[in-house]
mmCIF file of C-alpha atoms in Angstrom:
data_model
loop_
_atom_site.group_PDB
_atom_site.id
_atom_site.type_symbol
_atom_site.label_atom_id
_atom_site.label_comp_id
_atom_site.label_asym_id
_atom_site.label_seq_id
_atom_site.Cartn_x
_atom_site.Cartn_y
_atom_site.Cartn_z
ATOM 1 C CA MET A 1 17.058 8.788 -11.929
ATOM 2 C CA SER A 2 16.294 5.938 -9.165
ATOM 3 C CA VAL A 3 16.756 2.310 -9.902
ATOM 4 C CA ALA A 4 12.890 2.011 -10.269
ATOM 5 C CA SER A 5 12.708 4.654 -13.042
ATOM 6 C CA PRO A 6 13.516 2.409 -15.944
ATOM 7 C CA LEU A 7 11.172 -0.008 -14.811
ATOM 8 C CA ILE A 8 8.350 2.394 -14.550
ATOM 9 C CA ALA A 9 9.277 3.923 -18.049
ATOM 10 C CA CYS A 10 9.239 0.448 -19.438
ATOM 11 C CA MET A 11 5.846 -0.440 -17.982
ATOM 12 C CA LEU A 12 4.452 2.803 -19.361
ATOM 13 C CA THR A 13 5.804 2.348 -22.763
ATOM 14 C CA LEU A 14 4.253 -1.112 -22.770
ATOM 15 C CA CYS A 15 0.752 0.206 -21.810
ATOM 16 C CA CYS A 16 1.213 2.817 -24.764
ATOM 17 C CA VAL A 17 1.972 0.093 -27.153
ATOM 18 C CA ALA A 18 -0.607 -2.154 -25.848
ATOM 19 C CA THR A 19 -3.174 0.799 -26.227
ATOM 20 C CA SER A 20 -2.119 1.782 -29.647
ATOM 21 C CA ALA A 21 -2.467 -1.964 -30.923
ATOM 22 C CA LEU A 22 -5.961 -2.268 -29.384
ATOM 23 C CA ALA A 23 -7.033 1.150 -30.976
ATOM 24 C CA ALA A 24 -5.562 -0.283 -34.428
ATOM 25 C CA GLY A 25 -7.702 -3.642 -33.912
ATOM 26 C CA GLN A 26 -4.560 -5.543 -33.524
ATOM 27 C CA GLU A 27 -3.602 -7.876 -30.653
ATOM 28 C CA PRO A 28 -1.020 -6.155 -28.516
ATOM 29 C CA ALA A 29 2.485 -7.887 -28.342
ATOM 30 C CA ARG A 30 2.946 -10.292 -25.513
ATOM 31 C CA VAL A 31 5.993 -9.491 -23.304
ATOM 32 C CA THR A 32 7.795 -12.050 -21.154
ATOM 33 C CA VAL A 33 10.317 -10.979 -18.475
ATOM 34 C CA ALA A 34 12.016 -14.323 -17.649
ATOM 35 C CA THR A 35 14.459 -12.855 -15.078
ATOM 36 C CA THR A 36 12.224 -11.585 -12.629
ATOM 37 C CA ARG A 37 11.976 -13.629 -9.400
ATOM 38 C CA ASP A 38 8.473 -15.272 -8.907
ATOM 39 C CA PRO A 39 6.812 -12.518 -6.648
ATOM 40 C CA VAL A 40 5.108 -15.009 -4.464
ATOM 41 C CA ASP A 41 8.565 -16.718 -3.409
ATOM 42 C CA LYS A 42 9.848 -15.010 -0.360
ATOM 43 C CA SER A 43 13.338 -13.068 -0.561
ATOM 44 C CA TYR A 44 15.863 -14.481 1.852
ATOM 45 C CA ARG A 45 17.558 -11.215 2.066
ATOM 46 C CA LYS A 46 14.387 -9.371 2.936
ATOM 47 C CA MET A 47 13.441 -11.953 5.390
ATOM 48 C CA ILE A 48 16.740 -11.278 7.113
ATOM 49 C CA GLU A 49 15.949 -7.625 7.049
ATOM 50 C CA GLY A 50 12.830 -8.413 8.935
ATOM 51 C CA MET A 51 14.774 -10.168 11.453
ATOM 52 C CA ASP A 52 17.158 -7.168 11.634
ATOM 53 C CA ARG A 53 14.169 -4.820 12.292
ATOM 54 C CA PHE A 54 12.908 -7.228 15.057
ATOM 55 C CA GLU A 55 16.278 -6.786 16.881
ATOM 56 C CA ARG A 56 16.285 -3.170 16.421
ATOM 57 C CA LEU A 57 12.725 -2.602 17.673
ATOM 58 C CA HIS A 58 12.889 -5.175 20.303
ATOM 59 C CA ALA A 59 11.805 -2.717 22.851
ATOM 60 C CA LEU A 60 8.261 -2.960 21.699
ATOM 61 C CA ALA A 61 8.225 -6.405 22.904
ATOM 62 C CA PRO A 62 11.233 -6.772 25.363
ATOM 63 C CA GLN A 63 10.764 -10.598 26.176
ATOM 64 C CA ALA A 64 9.083 -11.811 22.955
ATOM 65 C CA THR A 65 10.702 -14.261 20.496
ATOM 66 C CA LEU A 66 10.194 -14.184 16.599
ATOM 67 C CA ARG A 67 9.044 -17.070 14.514
ATOM 68 C CA PHE A 68 7.559 -16.848 10.957
ATOM 69 C CA GLN A 69 4.189 -18.643 10.348
ATOM 70 C CA LEU A 70 2.557 -20.198 7.324
ATOM 71 C CA LEU A 71 -1.173 -19.877 6.813
ATOM 72 C CA PRO A 72 -3.551 -21.279 4.040
ATOM 73 C CA ARG A 73 -4.924 -19.039 1.501
ATOM 74 C CA LEU A 74 -7.081 -21.522 -0.606
ATOM 75 C CA PRO A 75 -9.598 -23.798 0.777
ATOM 76 C CA THR A 76 -7.700 -26.923 -0.743
ATOM 77 C CA THR A 77 -4.242 -25.877 1.084
ATOM 78 C CA VAL A 78 -2.678 -28.487 3.245
ATOM 79 C CA LEU A 79 0.216 -27.262 5.293
ATOM 80 C CA ASP A 80 0.814 -30.395 7.220
ATOM 81 C CA GLY A 81 3.929 -32.159 6.017
ATOM 82 C CA ILE A 82 5.187 -28.992 4.158
ATOM 83 C CA THR A 83 8.781 -28.244 3.738
ATOM 84 C CA LEU A 84 10.947 -25.195 3.172
ATOM 85 C CA ARG A 85 14.438 -24.468 1.785
ATOM 86 C CA VAL A 86 16.575 -21.554 1.162
ATOM 87 C CA ALA A 87 17.861 -21.831 -2.176
ATOM 88 C CA GLY A 88 20.462 -20.072 -3.987
ATOM 89 C CA GLU A 89 23.073 -20.550 -6.959
ATOM 90 C CA SER A 90 25.178 -22.885 -4.960
ATOM 91 C CA VAL A 91 23.309 -22.887 -1.589
ATOM 92 C CA SER A 92 20.310 -24.944 -0.482
ATOM 93 C CA LEU A 93 19.541 -24.860 3.357
ATOM 94 C CA PRO A 94 16.525 -27.042 4.788
ATOM 95 C CA VAL A 95 14.481 -25.081 7.063
ATOM 96 C CA THR A 96 12.558 -27.098 9.865
ATOM 97 C CA VAL A 97 8.746 -26.055 9.945
ATOM 98 C CA ALA A 98 7.232 -27.026 13.153
ATOM 99 C CA PRO A 99 3.813 -28.772 13.621
ATOM 100 C CA ASP A 100 1.964 -25.518 14.023
ATOM 101 C CA HIS A 101 3.555 -24.339 10.767
ATOM 102 C CA THR A 102 6.027 -21.999 12.166
ATOM 103 C CA PHE A 103 9.972 -21.742 11.684
ATOM 104 C CA THR A 104 12.782 -19.830 12.170
ATOM 105 C CA LEU A 105 15.430 -18.771 9.724
ATOM 106 C CA PRO A 106 19.356 -19.230 9.871
ATOM 107 C CA ARG A 107 21.530 -16.604 9.061
ATOM 108 C CA ASP A 108 23.958 -17.758 6.161
ATOM 109 C CA ALA A 109 26.367 -15.199 4.359
ATOM 110 C CA ARG A 110 26.470 -17.388 1.071
ATOM 111 C CA ALA A 111 22.665 -17.128 0.922
ATOM 112 C CA LEU A 112 22.719 -13.674 1.448
ATOM 113 C CA ALA A 113 25.483 -12.849 -1.328
ATOM 114 C CA GLN A 114 23.323 -15.145 -3.707
ATOM 115 C CA ASP A 115 20.127 -13.243 -3.161
ATOM 116 C CA ALA A 116 18.537 -16.663 -2.224
ATOM 117 C CA SER A 117 14.868 -17.366 -2.132
ATOM 118 C CA LEU A 118 12.848 -19.146 0.507
ATOM 119 C CA ILE A 119 10.844 -21.871 -1.409
ATOM 120 C CA ALA A 120 8.049 -24.064 -0.242
ATOM 121 C CA SER A 121 7.060 -27.573 -1.248
ATOM 122 C CA ARG A 122 3.538 -26.230 -2.000
ATOM 123 C CA LYS A 123 2.624 -23.596 -4.517
ATOM 124 C CA THR A 124 3.438 -20.456 -2.585
ATOM 125 C CA SER A 125 0.279 -18.678 -3.967
ATOM 126 C CA THR A 126 -1.739 -21.039 -2.020
ATOM 127 C CA MET A 127 -0.307 -19.802 1.425
ATOM 128 C CA THR A 128 0.175 -16.609 3.154
ATOM 129 C CA TRP A 129 3.100 -15.545 5.385
ATOM 130 C CA ARG A 130 3.184 -13.778 8.634
ATOM 131 C CA ALA A 131 5.703 -12.952 11.592
ATOM 132 C CA GLN A 132 4.873 -14.319 14.779
ATOM 133 C CA VAL A 133 5.862 -12.196 17.745
ATOM 134 C CA ARG A 134 4.924 -13.582 21.162
ATOM 135 C CA SER A 135 5.614 -12.188 24.674
ATOM 136 C CA PRO A 136 5.496 -14.714 27.592
ATOM 137 C CA GLY A 137 2.523 -14.437 30.114
ATOM 138 C CA VAL A 138 -0.042 -13.157 27.818
ATOM 139 C CA PRO A 139 -3.199 -14.661 28.760
ATOM 140 C CA ALA A 140 -4.898 -17.317 26.441
ATOM 141 C CA GLY A 141 -7.342 -15.670 23.841
ATOM 142 C CA MET A 142 -5.525 -12.202 23.970
ATOM 143 C CA ARG A 143 -2.651 -10.528 22.403
ATOM 144 C CA ARG A 144 -0.356 -7.833 23.338
ATOM 145 C CA LEU A 145 -0.463 -4.825 21.417
ATOM 146 C CA GLY A 146 3.349 -4.258 21.458
ATOM 147 C CA ASP A 147 3.837 -7.800 19.902
ATOM 148 C CA LEU A 148 1.357 -6.907 17.083
ATOM 149 C CA ARG A 149 3.363 -3.686 16.439
ATOM 150 C CA LEU A 150 6.345 -5.531 16.069
ATOM 151 C CA GLU A 151 4.778 -8.268 13.949
ATOM 152 C CA CYS A 152 3.817 -5.418 11.591
ATOM 153 C CA GLN A 153 7.265 -3.968 11.386
ATOM 154 C CA VAL A 154 8.925 -7.571 10.857
ATOM 155 C CA GLY A 155 6.178 -8.602 8.258
ATOM 156 C CA VAL A 156 6.473 -5.509 6.184
ATOM 157 C CA ALA A 157 10.275 -5.356 6.306
ATOM 158 C CA ALA A 158 10.530 -9.201 5.399
ATOM 159 C CA GLY A 159 8.054 -8.839 2.463
ATOM 160 C CA LEU A 160 5.732 -11.113 3.809
ATOM 161 C CA LEU A 161 2.455 -9.422 2.240
ATOM 162 C CA SER A 162 1.308 -11.239 -0.976
ATOM 163 C CA ASN A 163 -1.162 -10.985 -3.451
ATOM 164 C CA ASN A 164 -1.907 -12.418 -7.014
ATOM 165 C CA ALA A 165 -1.390 -9.147 -8.889
ATOM 166 C CA GLN A 166 1.952 -10.383 -10.116
ATOM 167 C CA ALA A 167 2.385 -7.831 -12.829
ATOM 168 C CA PHE A 168 2.858 -5.075 -10.240
ATOM 169 C CA ALA A 169 4.212 -7.041 -7.457
ATOM 170 C CA TRP A 170 7.636 -5.615 -7.964
ATOM 171 C CA LEU A 171 6.120 -2.132 -7.112
ATOM 172 C CA ASP A 172 5.694 -3.497 -3.331
ATOM 173 C CA GLY A 173 8.934 -2.299 -2.216
ATOM 174 C CA LEU A 174 8.572 1.111 -3.743
ATOM 175 C CA LEU A 175 5.278 1.904 -2.330
ATOM 176 C CA THR A 176 5.537 0.325 1.277
ATOM 177 C CA HIS A 177 7.528 1.003 4.160
ATOM 178 C CA PRO A 178 7.265 -0.593 7.712
ATOM 179 C CA ASP A 179 6.839 2.903 9.546
ATOM 180 C CA SER A 180 4.080 4.095 7.048
ATOM 181 C CA VAL A 181 2.276 0.794 7.084
ATOM 182 C CA CYS A 182 2.434 0.209 10.778
ATOM 183 C CA GLY A 183 2.170 3.946 11.765
ATOM 184 C CA SER A 184 -0.926 4.997 10.041
ATOM 185 C CA ALA A 185 -4.632 4.039 10.178
ATOM 186 C CA ASP A 186 -4.636 3.461 6.677
ATOM 187 C CA GLY A 187 -1.703 0.917 6.848
ATOM 188 C CA ASN A 188 -3.964 -2.212 6.063
ATOM 189 C CA TYR A 189 -1.657 -4.668 7.934
ATOM 190 C CA LEU A 190 -3.954 -7.680 8.455
ATOM 191 C CA PHE A 191 -3.680 -9.902 11.519
ATOM 192 C CA PHE A 192 -5.554 -13.332 11.892
ATOM 193 C CA ALA A 193 -7.073 -14.876 15.205
ATOM 194 C CA GLU A 194 -7.135 -18.685 15.906
ATOM 195 C CA ARG A 195 -10.803 -18.997 15.160
ATOM 196 C CA PRO A 196 -13.619 -16.930 13.603
ATOM 197 C CA LEU A 197 -14.028 -13.692 15.109
ATOM 198 C CA PHE A 198 -17.253 -12.106 16.439
ATOM 199 C CA GLY A 199 -15.657 -8.978 18.334
ATOM 200 C CA VAL A 200 -12.194 -7.715 19.729
ATOM 201 C CA THR A 201 -11.963 -5.434 22.682
ATOM 202 C CA ALA A 202 -8.894 -3.425 23.609
ATOM 203 C CA ARG A 203 -8.024 -3.248 27.358
ATOM 204 C CA HIS A 204 -5.615 -1.254 29.479
ATOM 205 C CA GLY A 205 -5.972 -0.745 33.049
ATOM 206 C CA ALA A 206 -9.653 0.442 33.444
ATOM 207 C CA ARG A 207 -9.816 1.694 29.910
ATOM 208 C CA THR A 208 -11.768 -0.548 27.428
ATOM 209 C CA ALA A 209 -12.861 -0.086 24.028
ATOM 210 C CA ALA A 210 -14.508 -2.535 21.355
ATOM 211 C CA LEU A 211 -12.725 -2.391 18.053
ATOM 212 C CA PRO A 212 -15.456 -1.029 15.247
ATOM 213 C CA PHE A 213 -16.865 -3.303 12.710
ATOM 214 C CA ASP A 214 -14.500 -1.552 9.989
ATOM 215 C CA LEU A 215 -11.364 -3.042 11.642
ATOM 216 C CA LEU A 216 -12.764 -6.540 11.618
ATOM 217 C CA TYR A 217 -13.097 -8.950 8.377
ATOM 218 C CA ALA A 218 -10.547 -7.033 6.346
ATOM 219 C CA GLY A 219 -12.583 -3.942 6.775
ATOM 220 C CA GLY A 220 -15.837 -5.685 5.701
ATOM 221 C CA ALA A 221 -15.320 -4.328 2.132
ATOM 222 C CA GLN A 222 -14.163 -7.410 0.350
ATOM 223 C CA THR A 223 -16.026 -8.696 -2.693
ATOM 224 C CA PRO A 224 -15.900 -12.016 -4.689
ATOM 225 C CA ALA A 225 -14.099 -10.087 -7.131
ATOM 226 C CA THR A 226 -11.470 -8.575 -4.900
ATOM 227 C CA LEU A 227 -11.048 -11.531 -2.369
ATOM 228 C CA PRO A 228 -8.558 -13.406 -4.551
ATOM 229 C CA TYR A 229 -6.379 -10.575 -4.179
ATOM 230 C CA CYS A 230 -6.313 -10.545 -0.410
ATOM 231 C CA ASP A 231 -4.167 -12.933 1.541
ATOM 232 C CA CYS A 232 -7.144 -13.102 3.792
ATOM 233 C CA GLN A 233 -8.907 -15.231 1.138
ATOM 234 C CA VAL A 234 -9.902 -18.244 3.178
ATOM 235 C CA LEU A 235 -9.345 -16.504 6.574
ATOM 236 C CA LEU A 236 -11.762 -13.457 6.119
ATOM 237 C CA ASP A 237 -13.759 -14.401 9.283
ATOM 238 C CA ARG A 238 -10.587 -14.498 11.333
ATOM 239 C CA SER A 239 -8.814 -11.234 10.131
ATOM 240 C CA TYR A 240 -8.666 -7.989 11.821
ATOM 241 C CA TYR A 241 -6.819 -4.707 12.002
ATOM 242 C CA ALA A 242 -5.228 -3.690 15.379
ATOM 243 C CA PRO A 243 -4.878 -0.049 16.386
ATOM 244 C CA LEU A 244 -1.305 -0.072 15.905
ATOM 245 C CA TRP A 245 -1.221 3.786 15.143
ATOM 246 C CA ASP A 246 -2.963 4.909 17.992
ATOM 247 C CA THR A 247 -0.354 6.052 20.651
ATOM 248 C CA SER A 248 -3.014 6.394 23.327
ATOM 249 C CA TRP A 249 -2.914 2.600 23.545
ATOM 250 C CA PRO A 250 0.488 1.764 25.062
ATOM 251 C CA ASP A 251 2.372 -1.475 24.113
ATOM 252 C CA ASP A 252 0.986 -3.426 27.132
ATOM 253 C CA THR A 253 -2.549 -2.999 25.936
ATOM 254 C CA LEU A 254 -4.280 -6.445 25.483
ATOM 255 C CA LEU A 255 -6.684 -7.328 22.787
ATOM 256 C CA ALA A 256 -9.298 -9.770 23.851
ATOM 257 C CA PHE A 257 -11.158 -11.811 21.365
ATOM 258 C CA GLU A 258 -14.657 -13.134 21.375
ATOM 259 C CA TYR A 259 -15.005 -15.839 18.799
ATOM 260 C CA MET A 260 -18.014 -16.955 16.891
ATOM 261 C CA ASP A 261 -18.297 -20.230 18.411
ATOM 262 C CA ASP A 262 -18.228 -18.768 22.182
ATOM 263 C CA PRO A 263 -21.123 -18.998 24.064
ATOM 264 C CA PRO A 264 -23.151 -15.941 23.818
ATOM 265 C CA ALA A 265 -22.870 -13.063 26.165
ATOM 266 C CA THR A 266 -25.719 -10.892 24.732
ATOM 267 C CA MET A 267 -28.814 -12.299 22.941
ATOM 268 C CA LEU A 268 -31.421 -10.384 21.248
ATOM 269 C CA ALA A 269 -35.083 -9.698 22.412
ATOM 270 C CA PRO A 270 -38.011 -11.704 21.585
ATOM 271 C CA GLY A 271 -39.076 -11.010 18.040
ATOM 272 C CA TYR A 272 -35.499 -10.555 16.661
ATOM 273 C CA GLY A 273 -34.691 -14.140 16.626
ATOM 274 C CA ASN A 274 -33.780 -14.705 12.820
ATOM 275 C CA THR A 275 -32.613 -12.665 9.735
ATOM 276 C CA ALA A 276 -36.309 -11.989 8.542
ATOM 277 C CA ASP A 277 -37.482 -10.736 11.860
ATOM 278 C CA VAL A 278 -34.352 -8.459 11.948
ATOM 279 C CA ARG A 279 -34.664 -7.179 8.539
ATOM 280 C CA ALA A 280 -38.450 -6.340 9.080
ATOM 281 C CA LYS A 281 -38.041 -4.297 12.153
ATOM 282 C CA LEU A 282 -34.488 -2.530 11.626
ATOM 283 C CA GLY A 283 -34.402 -2.477 7.835
ATOM 284 C CA PRO A 284 -31.208 -3.196 5.699
ATOM 285 C CA ALA A 285 -27.985 -3.731 7.500
ATOM 286 C CA THR A 286 -24.146 -3.902 6.060
ATOM 287 C CA ALA A 287 -23.987 -7.720 6.093
ATOM 288 C CA LEU A 288 -21.216 -10.207 5.294
ATOM 289 C CA GLN A 289 -21.768 -14.032 4.786
ATOM 290 C CA PHE A 290 -18.856 -16.323 5.198
ATOM 291 C CA ASP A 291 -18.077 -19.532 3.540
ATOM 292 C CA THR A 292 -19.248 -21.388 6.653
ATOM 293 C CA GLY A 293 -22.713 -19.949 6.179
ATOM 294 C CA MET A 294 -22.307 -17.576 9.402
ATOM 295 C CA GLN A 295 -23.359 -14.144 8.741
ATOM 296 C CA VAL A 296 -22.807 -10.670 10.633
ATOM 297 C CA TRP A 297 -25.107 -7.711 10.166
ATOM 298 C CA ARG A 298 -23.932 -4.435 11.171
ATOM 299 C CA TYR A 299 -26.141 -1.140 11.999
ATOM 300 C CA ARG A 300 -24.777 2.129 12.648
ATOM 301 C CA TYR A 301 -26.371 5.173 14.257
ATOM 302 C CA PRO A 302 -25.114 8.420 16.074
ATOM 303 C CA GLN A 303 -24.014 7.987 19.684
ATOM 304 C CA ALA A 304 -25.970 9.344 22.363
ATOM 305 C CA THR A 305 -23.520 11.580 24.228
ATOM 306 C CA SER A 306 -24.058 12.759 27.793
ATOM 307 C CA GLN A 307 -24.979 16.337 26.340
ATOM 308 C CA GLY A 308 -27.235 14.604 23.837
ATOM 309 C CA SER A 309 -25.558 16.306 20.804
ATOM 310 C CA GLY A 310 -24.451 12.997 19.120
ATOM 311 C CA LYS A 311 -21.286 14.754 18.079
ATOM 312 C CA GLY A 312 -17.884 13.782 18.153
ATOM 313 C CA SER A 313 -15.164 15.830 19.599
ATOM 314 C CA ASP A 314 -14.357 17.320 16.077
ATOM 315 C CA GLY A 315 -18.052 17.929 15.221
ATOM 316 C CA PRO A 316 -18.941 14.862 12.936
ATOM 317 C CA PRO A 317 -21.431 12.331 14.520
ATOM 318 C CA ALA A 318 -19.694 9.679 16.566
ATOM 319 C CA PHE A 319 -21.208 6.425 15.658
ATOM 320 C CA ALA A 320 -22.357 3.292 17.725
ATOM 321 C CA GLU A 321 -22.784 -0.015 16.278
ATOM 322 C CA PHE A 322 -25.178 -2.901 16.767
ATOM 323 C CA VAL A 323 -23.664 -6.018 15.507
ATOM 324 C CA ILE A 324 -25.605 -9.408 15.107
ATOM 325 C CA LEU A 325 -24.330 -13.030 14.412
ATOM 326 C CA PHE A 326 -26.552 -15.306 12.515
ATOM 327 C CA GLY A 327 -25.998 -19.114 12.156
ATOM 328 C CA PRO A 328 -26.340 -20.921 8.618
ATOM 329 C CA ASP A 329 -29.661 -21.439 9.592
ATOM 330 C CA GLY A 330 -30.418 -17.661 9.766
ATOM 331 C CA VAL A 331 -31.214 -17.956 13.602
ATOM 332 C CA ALA A 332 -29.442 -15.107 15.640
ATOM 333 C CA ARG A 333 -26.710 -16.425 17.701
ATOM 334 C CA LYS A 334 -25.316 -13.417 19.640
ATOM 335 C CA ALA A 335 -25.309 -9.578 19.460
ATOM 336 C CA ARG A 336 -23.292 -6.812 20.733
ATOM 337 C CA LEU A 337 -23.833 -3.109 21.062
ATOM 338 C CA THR A 338 -20.544 -0.863 21.017
ATOM 339 C CA GLU A 339 -19.436 2.671 21.395
ATOM 340 C CA PRO A 340 -16.609 3.856 19.245
ATOM 341 C CA LEU A 341 -13.124 3.255 19.639
#
């Protein structure tokens, strides 16, 4: 029997007890597990595992360096002045946080032996954590795909993904593995750009392709009910998935970002200047509205191929996308028409 099996059996037993109590009209017993580590604290051992994985997979980004990064999770989160320390039974190691809210971790045998935690001076549920892998020479406004692949590997191994579903947070290590998360189109490892995004384009040599809408904004499927469980909570308009799993894009592929506040490259034709006009002419769209008041609308339709079939290589339609950005005033700011990745 695995280490997790008693825990799973315990959880199933508690669920059965609670169900029986509810059926009898009684309030279910409350169970407190006092010895469980706060799931939003970071395990020092796991973060060292992430650093070890960086060294083993350094070939993905041979010249890159590794740091860890703190990002806000709530509108009220203030990261300036934050302090970190590695805390064990008899160990307390201060960790220097740079002005850009990044840091490195020292290796300490005592902290490893004591299964220490990395503790912040802010409530850790108000922050999210990421690995930061950066190769020299990458142009401003771009990210190298190999760097992102290594960030994912380190981030998953280090246990940096977090949510507020604390009752089942202990399952994370059982259900996720760096190779499965970072090597699958369903891995769902989110990255965050510097500013709110309008589009992301992959470039390698003469080949370019725009990332589809479904790879932006945490998949475009977040709702007010689910957003608190996503560490993109206040970074939704900066979030994106990179095509880590697609080996046809080599590690030297660059992702170029178009931000919402960049000057428009494409504008709509006259008569499509605001949300009311577009809705009247094109009908309902898949729409996302952000806390800033900005909106993105997506229209999908079968791509016209050179043969006129509108079919993908495996038979189903290959969709093209028309995406429009509206300001808080409802006026169209920019648009793009993209073929599928």
